[in-house]
Tab-separated table of C-alpha atoms and ligand atoms in Angstrom:
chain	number	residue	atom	x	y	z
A	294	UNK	CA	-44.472	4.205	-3.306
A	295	UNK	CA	-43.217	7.615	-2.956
A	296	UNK	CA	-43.623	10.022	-6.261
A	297	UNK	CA	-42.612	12.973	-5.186
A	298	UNK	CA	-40.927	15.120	-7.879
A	299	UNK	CA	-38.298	16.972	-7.242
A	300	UNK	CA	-35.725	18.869	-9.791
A	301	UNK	CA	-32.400	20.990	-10.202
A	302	UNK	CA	-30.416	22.539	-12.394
A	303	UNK	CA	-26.308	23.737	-12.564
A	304	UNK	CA	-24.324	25.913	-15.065
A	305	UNK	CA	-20.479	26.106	-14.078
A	306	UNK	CA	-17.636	26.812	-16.060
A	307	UNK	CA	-15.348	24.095	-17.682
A	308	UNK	CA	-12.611	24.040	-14.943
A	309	UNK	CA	-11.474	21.039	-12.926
A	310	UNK	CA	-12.102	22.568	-9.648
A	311	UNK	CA	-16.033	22.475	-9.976
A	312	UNK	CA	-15.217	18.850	-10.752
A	313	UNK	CA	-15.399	18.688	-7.035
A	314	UNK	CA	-18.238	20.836	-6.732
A	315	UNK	CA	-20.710	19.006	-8.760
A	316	UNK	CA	-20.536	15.740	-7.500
A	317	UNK	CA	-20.912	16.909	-3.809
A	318	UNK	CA	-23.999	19.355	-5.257
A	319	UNK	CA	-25.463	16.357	-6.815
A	320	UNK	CA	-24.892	14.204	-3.282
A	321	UNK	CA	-26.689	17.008	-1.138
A	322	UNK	CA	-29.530	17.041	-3.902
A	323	UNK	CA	-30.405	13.193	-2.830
A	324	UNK	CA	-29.625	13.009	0.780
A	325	UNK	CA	-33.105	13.791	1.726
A	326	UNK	CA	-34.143	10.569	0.389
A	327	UNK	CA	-31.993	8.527	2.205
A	328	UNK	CA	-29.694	6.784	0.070
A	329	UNK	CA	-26.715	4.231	1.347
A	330	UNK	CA	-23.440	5.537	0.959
A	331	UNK	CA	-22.466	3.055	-1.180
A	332	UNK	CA	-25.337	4.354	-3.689
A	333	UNK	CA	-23.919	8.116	-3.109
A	334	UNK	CA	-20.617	7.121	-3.545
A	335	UNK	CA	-21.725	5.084	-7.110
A	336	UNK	CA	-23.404	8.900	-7.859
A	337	UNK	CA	-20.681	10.703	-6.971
A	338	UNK	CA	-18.064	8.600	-9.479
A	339	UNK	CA	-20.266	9.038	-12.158
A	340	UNK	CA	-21.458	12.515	-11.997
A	341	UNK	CA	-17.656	13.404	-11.734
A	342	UNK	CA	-16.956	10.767	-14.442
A	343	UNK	CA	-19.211	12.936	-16.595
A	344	UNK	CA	-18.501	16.269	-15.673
A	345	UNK	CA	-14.800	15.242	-15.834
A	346	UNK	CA	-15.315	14.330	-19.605
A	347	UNK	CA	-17.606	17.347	-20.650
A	348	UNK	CA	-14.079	19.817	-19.379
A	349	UNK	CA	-11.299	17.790	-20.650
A	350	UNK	CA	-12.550	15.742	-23.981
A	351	UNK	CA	-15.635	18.233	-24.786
A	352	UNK	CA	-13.972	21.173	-23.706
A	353	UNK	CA	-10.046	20.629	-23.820
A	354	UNK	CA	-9.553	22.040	-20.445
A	355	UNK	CA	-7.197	19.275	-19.601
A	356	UNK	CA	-5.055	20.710	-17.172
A	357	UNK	CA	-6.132	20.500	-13.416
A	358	UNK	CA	-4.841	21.943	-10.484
A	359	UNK	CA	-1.567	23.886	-10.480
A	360	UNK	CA	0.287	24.448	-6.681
A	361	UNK	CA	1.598	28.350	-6.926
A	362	UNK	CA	4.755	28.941	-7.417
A	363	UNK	CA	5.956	26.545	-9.620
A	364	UNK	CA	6.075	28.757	-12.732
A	365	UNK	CA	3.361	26.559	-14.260
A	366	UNK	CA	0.032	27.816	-14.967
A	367	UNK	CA	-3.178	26.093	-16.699
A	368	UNK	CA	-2.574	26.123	-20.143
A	369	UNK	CA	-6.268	25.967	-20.832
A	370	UNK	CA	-8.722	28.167	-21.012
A	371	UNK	CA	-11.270	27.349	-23.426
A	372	UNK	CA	-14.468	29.247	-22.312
A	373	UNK	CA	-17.539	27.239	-21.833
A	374	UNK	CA	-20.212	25.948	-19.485
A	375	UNK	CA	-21.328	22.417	-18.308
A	376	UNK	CA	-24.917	22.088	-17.100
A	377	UNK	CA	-25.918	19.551	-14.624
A	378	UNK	CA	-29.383	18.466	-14.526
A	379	UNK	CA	-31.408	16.266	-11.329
A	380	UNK	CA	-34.727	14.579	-11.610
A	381	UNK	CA	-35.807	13.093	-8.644
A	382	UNK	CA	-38.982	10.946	-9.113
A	383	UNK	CA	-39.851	8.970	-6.071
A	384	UNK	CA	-36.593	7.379	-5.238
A	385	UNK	CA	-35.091	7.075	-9.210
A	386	UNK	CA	-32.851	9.455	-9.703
A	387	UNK	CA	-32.408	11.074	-13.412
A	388	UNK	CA	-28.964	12.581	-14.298
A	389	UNK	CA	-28.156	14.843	-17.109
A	390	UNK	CA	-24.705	16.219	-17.849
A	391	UNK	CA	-24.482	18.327	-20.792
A	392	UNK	CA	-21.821	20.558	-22.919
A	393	UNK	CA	-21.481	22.258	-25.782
A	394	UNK	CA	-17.542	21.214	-27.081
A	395	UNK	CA	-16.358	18.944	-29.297
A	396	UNK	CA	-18.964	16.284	-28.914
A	397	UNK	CA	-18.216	12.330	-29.909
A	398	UNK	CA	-17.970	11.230	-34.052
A	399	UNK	CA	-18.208	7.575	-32.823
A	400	UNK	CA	-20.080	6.795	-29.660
A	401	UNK	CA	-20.088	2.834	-29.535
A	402	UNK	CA	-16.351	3.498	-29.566
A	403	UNK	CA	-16.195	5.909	-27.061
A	404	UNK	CA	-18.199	3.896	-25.081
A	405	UNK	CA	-15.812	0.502	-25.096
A	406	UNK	CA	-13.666	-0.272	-21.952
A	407	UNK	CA	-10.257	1.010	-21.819
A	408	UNK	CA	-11.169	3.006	-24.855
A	409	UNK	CA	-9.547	6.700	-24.779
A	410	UNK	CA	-8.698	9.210	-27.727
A	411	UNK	CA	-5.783	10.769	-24.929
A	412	UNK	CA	-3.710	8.051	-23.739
A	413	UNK	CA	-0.944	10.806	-23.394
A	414	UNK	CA	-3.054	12.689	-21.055
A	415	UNK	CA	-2.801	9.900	-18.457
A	416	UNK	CA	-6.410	9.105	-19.296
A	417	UNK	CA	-7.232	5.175	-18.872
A	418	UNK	CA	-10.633	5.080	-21.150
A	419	UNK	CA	-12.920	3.621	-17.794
A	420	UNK	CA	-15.026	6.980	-17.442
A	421	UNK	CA	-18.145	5.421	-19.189
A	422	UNK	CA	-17.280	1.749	-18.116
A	423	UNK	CA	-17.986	3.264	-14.411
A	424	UNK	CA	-20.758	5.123	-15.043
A	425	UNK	CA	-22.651	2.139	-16.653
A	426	UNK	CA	-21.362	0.175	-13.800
A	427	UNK	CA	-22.261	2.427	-11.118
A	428	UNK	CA	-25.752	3.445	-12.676
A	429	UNK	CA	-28.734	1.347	-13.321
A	430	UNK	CA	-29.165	3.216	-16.900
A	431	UNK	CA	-26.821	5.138	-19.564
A	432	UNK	CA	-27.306	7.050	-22.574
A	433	UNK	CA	-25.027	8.984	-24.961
A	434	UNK	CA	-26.187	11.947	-27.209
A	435	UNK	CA	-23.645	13.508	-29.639
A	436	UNK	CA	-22.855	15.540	-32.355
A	437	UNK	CA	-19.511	17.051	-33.043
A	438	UNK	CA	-19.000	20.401	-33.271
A	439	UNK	CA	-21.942	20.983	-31.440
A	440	UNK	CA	-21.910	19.122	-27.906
A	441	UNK	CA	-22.657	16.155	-25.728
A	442	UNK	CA	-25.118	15.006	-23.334
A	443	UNK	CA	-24.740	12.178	-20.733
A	444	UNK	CA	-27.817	10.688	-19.083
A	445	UNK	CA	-27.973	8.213	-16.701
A	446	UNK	CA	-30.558	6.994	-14.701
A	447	UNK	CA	-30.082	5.212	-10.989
A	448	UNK	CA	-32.602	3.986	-8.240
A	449	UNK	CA	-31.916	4.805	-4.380
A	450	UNK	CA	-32.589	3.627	-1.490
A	451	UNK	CA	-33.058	0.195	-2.869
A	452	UNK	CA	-31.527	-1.704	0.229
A	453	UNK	CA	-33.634	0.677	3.187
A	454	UNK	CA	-36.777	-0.120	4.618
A	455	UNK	CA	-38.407	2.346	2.783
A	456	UNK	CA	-38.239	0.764	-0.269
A	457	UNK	CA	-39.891	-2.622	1.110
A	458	UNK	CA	-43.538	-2.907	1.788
A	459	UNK	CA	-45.650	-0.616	1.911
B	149	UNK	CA	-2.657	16.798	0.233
B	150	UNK	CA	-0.516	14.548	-1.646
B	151	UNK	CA	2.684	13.479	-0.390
B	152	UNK	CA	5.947	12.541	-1.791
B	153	UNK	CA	8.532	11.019	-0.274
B	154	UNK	CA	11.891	8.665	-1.535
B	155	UNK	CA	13.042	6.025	0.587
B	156	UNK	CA	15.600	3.996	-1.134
B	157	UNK	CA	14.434	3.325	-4.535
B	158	UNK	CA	10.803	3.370	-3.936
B	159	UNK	CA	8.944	6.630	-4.722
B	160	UNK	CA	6.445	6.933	-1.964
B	161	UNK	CA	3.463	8.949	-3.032
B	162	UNK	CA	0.386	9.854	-0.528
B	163	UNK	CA	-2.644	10.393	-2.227
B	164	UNK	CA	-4.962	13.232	-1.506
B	165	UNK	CA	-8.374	12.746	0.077
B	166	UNK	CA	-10.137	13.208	-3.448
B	167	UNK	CA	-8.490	11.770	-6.333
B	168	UNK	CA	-10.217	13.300	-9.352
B	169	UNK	CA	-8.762	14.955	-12.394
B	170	UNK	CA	-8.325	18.589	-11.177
B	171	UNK	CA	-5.534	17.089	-8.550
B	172	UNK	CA	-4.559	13.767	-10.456
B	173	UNK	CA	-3.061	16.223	-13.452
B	174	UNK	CA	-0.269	17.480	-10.887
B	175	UNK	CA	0.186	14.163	-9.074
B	176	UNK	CA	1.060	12.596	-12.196
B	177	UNK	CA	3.781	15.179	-13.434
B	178	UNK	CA	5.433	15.942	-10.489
B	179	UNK	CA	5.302	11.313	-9.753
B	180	UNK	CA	7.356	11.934	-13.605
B	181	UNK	CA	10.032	14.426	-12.739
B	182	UNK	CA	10.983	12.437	-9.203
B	183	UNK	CA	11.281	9.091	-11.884
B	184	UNK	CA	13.367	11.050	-13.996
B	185	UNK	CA	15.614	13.184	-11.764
B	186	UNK	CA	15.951	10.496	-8.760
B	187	UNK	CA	17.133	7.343	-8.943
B	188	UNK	CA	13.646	5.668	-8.213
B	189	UNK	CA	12.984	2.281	-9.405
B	190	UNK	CA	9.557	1.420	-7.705
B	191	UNK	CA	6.366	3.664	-6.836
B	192	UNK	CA	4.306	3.356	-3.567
B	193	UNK	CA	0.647	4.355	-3.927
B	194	UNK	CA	-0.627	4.885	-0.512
B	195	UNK	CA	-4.898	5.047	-0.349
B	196	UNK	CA	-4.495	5.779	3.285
B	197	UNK	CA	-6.470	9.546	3.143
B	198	UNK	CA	-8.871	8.622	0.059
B	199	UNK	CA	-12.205	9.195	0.158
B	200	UNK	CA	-13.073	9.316	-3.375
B	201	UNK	CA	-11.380	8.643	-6.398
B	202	UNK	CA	-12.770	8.397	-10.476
B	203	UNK	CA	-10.502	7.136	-13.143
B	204	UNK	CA	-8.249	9.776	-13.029
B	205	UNK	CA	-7.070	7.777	-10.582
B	206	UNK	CA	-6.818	4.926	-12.643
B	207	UNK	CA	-4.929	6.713	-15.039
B	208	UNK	CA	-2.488	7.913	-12.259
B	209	UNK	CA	-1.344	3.956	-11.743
B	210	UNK	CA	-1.466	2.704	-15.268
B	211	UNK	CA	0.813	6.037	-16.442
B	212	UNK	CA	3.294	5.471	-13.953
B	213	UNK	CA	3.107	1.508	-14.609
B	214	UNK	CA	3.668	2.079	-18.182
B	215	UNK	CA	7.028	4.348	-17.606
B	216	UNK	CA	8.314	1.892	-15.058
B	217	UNK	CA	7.562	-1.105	-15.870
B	218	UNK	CA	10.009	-1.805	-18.875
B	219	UNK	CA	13.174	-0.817	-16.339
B	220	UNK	CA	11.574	-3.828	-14.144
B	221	UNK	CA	10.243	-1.249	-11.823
B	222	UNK	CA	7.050	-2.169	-9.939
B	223	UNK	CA	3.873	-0.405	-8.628
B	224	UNK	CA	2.393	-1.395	-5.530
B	225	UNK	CA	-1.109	0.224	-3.577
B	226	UNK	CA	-1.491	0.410	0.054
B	227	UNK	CA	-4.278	0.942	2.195
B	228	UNK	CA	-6.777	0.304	-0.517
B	229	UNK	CA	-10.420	0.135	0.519
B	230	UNK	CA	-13.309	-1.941	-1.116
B	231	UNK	CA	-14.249	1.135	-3.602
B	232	UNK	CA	-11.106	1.843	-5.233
B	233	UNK	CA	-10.180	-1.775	-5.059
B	234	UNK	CA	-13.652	-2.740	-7.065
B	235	UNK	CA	-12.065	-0.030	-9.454
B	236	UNK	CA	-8.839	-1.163	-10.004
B	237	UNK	CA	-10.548	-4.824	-11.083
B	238	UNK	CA	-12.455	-3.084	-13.310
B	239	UNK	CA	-9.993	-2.077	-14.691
B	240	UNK	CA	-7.492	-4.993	-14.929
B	241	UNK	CA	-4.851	-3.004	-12.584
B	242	UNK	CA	-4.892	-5.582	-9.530
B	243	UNK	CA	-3.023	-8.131	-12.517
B	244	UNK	CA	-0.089	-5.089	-12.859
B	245	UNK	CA	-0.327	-3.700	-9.423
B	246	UNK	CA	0.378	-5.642	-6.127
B	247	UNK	CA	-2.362	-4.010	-3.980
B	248	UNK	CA	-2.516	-4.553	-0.097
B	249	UNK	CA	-5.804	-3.287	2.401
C	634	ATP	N1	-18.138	15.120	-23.288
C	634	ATP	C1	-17.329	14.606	-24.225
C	634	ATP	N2	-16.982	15.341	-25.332
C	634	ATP	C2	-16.163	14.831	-26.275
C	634	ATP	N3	-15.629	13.587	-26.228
C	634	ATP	C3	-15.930	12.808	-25.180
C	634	ATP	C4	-16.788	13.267	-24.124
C	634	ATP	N4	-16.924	12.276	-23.230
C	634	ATP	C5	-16.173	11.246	-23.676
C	634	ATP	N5	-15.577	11.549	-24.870
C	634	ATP	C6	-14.728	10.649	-25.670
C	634	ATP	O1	-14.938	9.329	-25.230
C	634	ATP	C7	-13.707	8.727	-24.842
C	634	ATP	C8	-13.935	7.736	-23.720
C	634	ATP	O2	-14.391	8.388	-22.543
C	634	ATP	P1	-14.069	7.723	-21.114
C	634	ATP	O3	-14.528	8.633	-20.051
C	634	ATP	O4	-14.592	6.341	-21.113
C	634	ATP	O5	-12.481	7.625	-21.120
C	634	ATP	P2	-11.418	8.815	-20.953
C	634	ATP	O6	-12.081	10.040	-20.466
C	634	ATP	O7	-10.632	8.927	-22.197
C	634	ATP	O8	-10.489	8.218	-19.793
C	634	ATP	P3	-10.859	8.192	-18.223
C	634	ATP	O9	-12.298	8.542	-18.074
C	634	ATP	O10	-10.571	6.794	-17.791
C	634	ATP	O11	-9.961	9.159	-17.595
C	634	ATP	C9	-12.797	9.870	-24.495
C	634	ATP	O12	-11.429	9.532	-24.648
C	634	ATP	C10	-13.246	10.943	-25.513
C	634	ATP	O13	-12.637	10.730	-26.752
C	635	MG	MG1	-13.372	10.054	-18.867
């Protein structure tokens, strides 16, 4: 077994293009361990599933991209940060996205399929339904008024020879 | 980039490489004003450049099913991959959507 630690941290402001940003950050953080792409692509949803929720439903920076020209500008911008935090031990990774918004009054609601408090943003309520899917292990902290963290737990490599025998 | 494109009554619209909230927010209003200023029945979904999508893109196809649907208008995907299709039966689209590899 390999248990080699390994850890990182990332503070970026609420705006949908780091949404980009932090799932690729995340996907460089574990390529040294040699997961499939499948398992990076699984990562990659639900890091961005999770950042995506800390801007728009923690923060209320809803708006995304704008092409120039157009007259139309962000409406947002509601200052804040979202902190992304890695754990690698061995080949499990740890995962914990954090903000300090709105946070979540009822969690086993915000939690069910199809479940979302802004239908009229074109939101479909599968954000957490993909990141349970996609990780081995999910947990919801919340308060409102004073923030939300996401953590979710996944183990790589689980189809490569590394992770047999030994 | 996304693409957009009317061929008869069928609203053509080429997804970007990454379909995740900070481009699916522009997608889906400018997809709105071509339903309401042209005379487009249908909308196209074409997967062909996407590498990566979250739910925004889910939210993308059940919007534009929702305005389109109750004029008898239909939503079809093309080019869908394993990913986004596992997605869409996630999320019950592939019983609203006629999806093609
Ligand atoms: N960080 C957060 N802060 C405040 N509320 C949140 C946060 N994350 C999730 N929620 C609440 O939980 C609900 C469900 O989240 P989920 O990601 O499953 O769906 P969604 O974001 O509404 O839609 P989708 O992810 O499909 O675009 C959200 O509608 C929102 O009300
Ligand atoms: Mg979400």
């Amino acid at each position: 077994m390999n248990s080699e630690k390994n850890e990182m941290e990332l503070s970026f402001d609420a705006v949908s293009e780091n949404e980009s940003f932090a799932r690729v950050a995340v996907a460089a953080f574990v390529t040294h361990i040699n997961p499939t792409l499948e398992e990076i692509d699984d990562v990659k949803t639900a890091v961005s599933e999770a950042v995506t929720n800390a801007i728009i439903h923690g923060y209320e920076n809803y708006r995304g991209y704008v092409k120039g020209g157009e007259g139309e500008r962000p409406v947002p911008v509601h200052q804040g940060k979202v902190y992304v935090r890695c754990r690698l031990e061995g080949d499990v990774l740890h995962i914990e996205v954090q903000d300090q918004g709105k946070g979540i009054a009822d969690i086993a609601r915000a939690m069910e399929p199809m479940y979302t408090s802004r239908p009229e943003l074109d939101r479909s309520g599968m954000g957490f339904s993909f990141m349970e899917a996609f990780m081995d292990d999910l947990e919801v902290e919340s308060r409102p008024a004073a923030g939300t963290i996401v953590r979710m737990t996944k183990k790589l490599g689980s189809t490569s020879w590394i992770a047999c025998g030994e | 980039m996304e693409e957009f494109q009317i061929i008869e009554n069928y609203l053509m619209v080429r997804l970007p490489e990454e379909v995740d909230h900070h481009r699916a927010d522009y997608i889906c209003r400018k997809a709105d004003r071509y339903l309401l200023d042209q005379k487009v029945e249908h909308i196209v979904f074409d997967f062909e450049d996407t590498r990566f999508m979250d739910s925004s893109g889910i939210g993308i196809i059940l919007g534009r099913y929702r305005k389109i649907s109750c004029f008898g208008g239909k939503v079809y995907a093309i080019h869908v991959d394993k990913k986004v299709e596992r997605m869409f039966r996630m999320a019950g689209l592939n019983k609203i959507v006629e999806v093609l590899a």
